[in-house]
Amino acid sequence: MGFVDKELPIEWVELLPMEESLNFARLNNWKNLELESDCTSLVNRFNKRNKYLTLLGYRLREIHRQSFYFRFFNFRRAPRCCNKVADFICN
């Protein structure tokens, strides 16, 4: 874990912890994984990842391939008000 000292689009910023969470779950042999994000754009892009012929679309397809390791995998949107840490930082 660490930090990135760059200016990145929000989708890329949200993508990094998503990948870290996926790797952490695999290292701990978890079989079920549900990830949430308040970034609607990233959730929509993940659900329509085959339509995006971009570097972000490629990364999302790679993450989707890694999700086959899990018996259950879900990535969904969570309202920011439900994410108390993000809500606290933004306010």
Short mmCIF file of C-alpha atoms in Angstrom, two decimals:
data_model
loop_
_atom_site.label_atom_id
_atom_site.label_comp_id
_atom_site.label_asym_id
_atom_site.label_seq_id
_atom_site.Cartn_x
_atom_site.Cartn_y
_atom_site.Cartn_z
CA MET A 1 0.00 0.00 0.00
CA GLY A 2 1.12 3.52 -0.62
CA PHE A 3 0.17 6.58 -2.53
CA VAL A 4 0.39 7.88 -6.08
CA ASP A 5 1.72 11.40 -6.56
CA LYS A 6 0.06 12.12 -9.92
CA GLU A 7 -3.00 13.80 -11.27
CA LEU A 8 -5.26 11.07 -12.60
CA PRO A 9 -8.84 10.94 -13.86
CA ILE A 10 -11.24 9.79 -11.15
CA GLU A 11 -11.84 6.42 -12.83
CA TRP A 12 -8.14 5.57 -12.57
CA VAL A 13 -8.02 6.74 -8.95
CA GLU A 14 -10.93 4.42 -8.08
CA LEU A 15 -9.47 1.59 -10.17
CA LEU A 16 -6.27 1.33 -8.11
CA PRO A 17 -7.96 0.36 -4.81
CA MET A 18 -10.25 -1.98 -6.74
CA GLU A 19 -7.22 -3.88 -8.05
CA GLU A 20 -5.59 -3.85 -4.60
CA SER A 21 -8.76 -5.27 -3.03
CA LEU A 22 -8.96 -8.00 -5.65
CA ASN A 23 -5.32 -8.98 -5.08
CA PHE A 24 -5.76 -8.91 -1.29
CA ALA A 25 -8.81 -11.18 -1.52
CA ARG A 26 -6.96 -13.64 -3.77
CA LEU A 27 -3.94 -13.75 -1.45
CA ASN A 28 -6.24 -14.57 1.47
CA ASN A 29 -8.11 -17.24 -0.54
CA TRP A 30 -11.47 -15.57 -0.24
CA LYS A 31 -14.08 -17.17 -2.47
CA ASN A 32 -16.72 -14.44 -2.38
CA LEU A 33 -16.02 -10.80 -3.10
CA GLU A 34 -18.30 -7.82 -3.43
CA LEU A 35 -16.78 -4.43 -4.17
CA GLU A 36 -18.56 -1.10 -3.97
CA SER A 37 -17.67 2.28 -5.37
CA ASP A 38 -19.34 5.66 -5.32
CA CYS A 39 -17.86 6.37 -8.77
CA THR A 40 -20.85 5.79 -11.04
CA SER A 41 -18.70 6.24 -14.13
CA LEU A 42 -16.37 3.40 -13.15
CA VAL A 43 -19.23 1.04 -12.28
CA ASN A 44 -20.94 1.77 -15.60
CA ARG A 45 -17.69 1.31 -17.51
CA PHE A 46 -17.05 -2.00 -15.71
CA ASN A 47 -20.51 -3.26 -16.60
CA LYS A 48 -20.00 -2.24 -20.26
CA ARG A 49 -16.26 -2.98 -20.40
CA ASN A 50 -16.42 -4.68 -23.82
CA LYS A 51 -17.60 -1.45 -25.46
CA TYR A 52 -14.55 0.57 -24.39
CA LEU A 53 -11.51 0.18 -26.63
CA THR A 54 -9.31 2.24 -24.35
CA LEU A 55 -6.59 1.56 -21.83
CA LEU A 56 -9.18 1.82 -19.05
CA GLY A 57 -11.42 -0.67 -20.86
CA TYR A 58 -8.48 -3.06 -21.18
CA ARG A 59 -7.73 -2.82 -17.43
CA LEU A 60 -11.40 -3.42 -16.59
CA ARG A 61 -11.44 -6.52 -18.81
CA GLU A 62 -8.29 -7.76 -17.03
CA ILE A 63 -9.96 -7.23 -13.65
CA HIS A 64 -13.02 -9.10 -14.90
CA ARG A 65 -10.81 -12.04 -15.93
CA GLN A 66 -9.24 -12.08 -12.46
CA SER A 67 -12.71 -12.17 -10.92
CA PHE A 68 -13.24 -15.70 -12.31
CA TYR A 69 -11.10 -16.92 -9.40
CA PHE A 70 -13.99 -16.14 -7.05
CA ARG A 71 -17.14 -18.19 -6.65
CA PHE A 72 -19.09 -14.94 -6.29
CA PHE A 73 -17.95 -11.54 -7.54
CA ASN A 74 -19.98 -8.35 -7.73
CA PHE A 75 -19.02 -4.74 -8.35
CA ARG A 76 -21.75 -2.24 -7.70
CA ARG A 77 -22.39 1.40 -6.98
CA ALA A 78 -22.81 2.61 -3.42
CA PRO A 79 -24.06 6.13 -2.71
CA ARG A 80 -21.37 8.37 -1.25
CA CYS A 81 -23.49 8.98 1.86
CA CYS A 82 -23.20 5.24 2.63
CA ASN A 83 -19.40 5.44 2.44
CA LYS A 84 -18.71 7.32 5.66
CA VAL A 85 -14.96 7.68 5.07
CA ALA A 86 -15.32 9.13 1.57
CA ASP A 87 -18.19 11.33 2.73
CA PHE A 88 -16.07 12.65 5.62
CA ILE A 89 -13.09 13.40 3.33
CA CYS A 90 -15.26 15.18 0.74
CA ASN A 91 -16.97 17.36 3.33
#
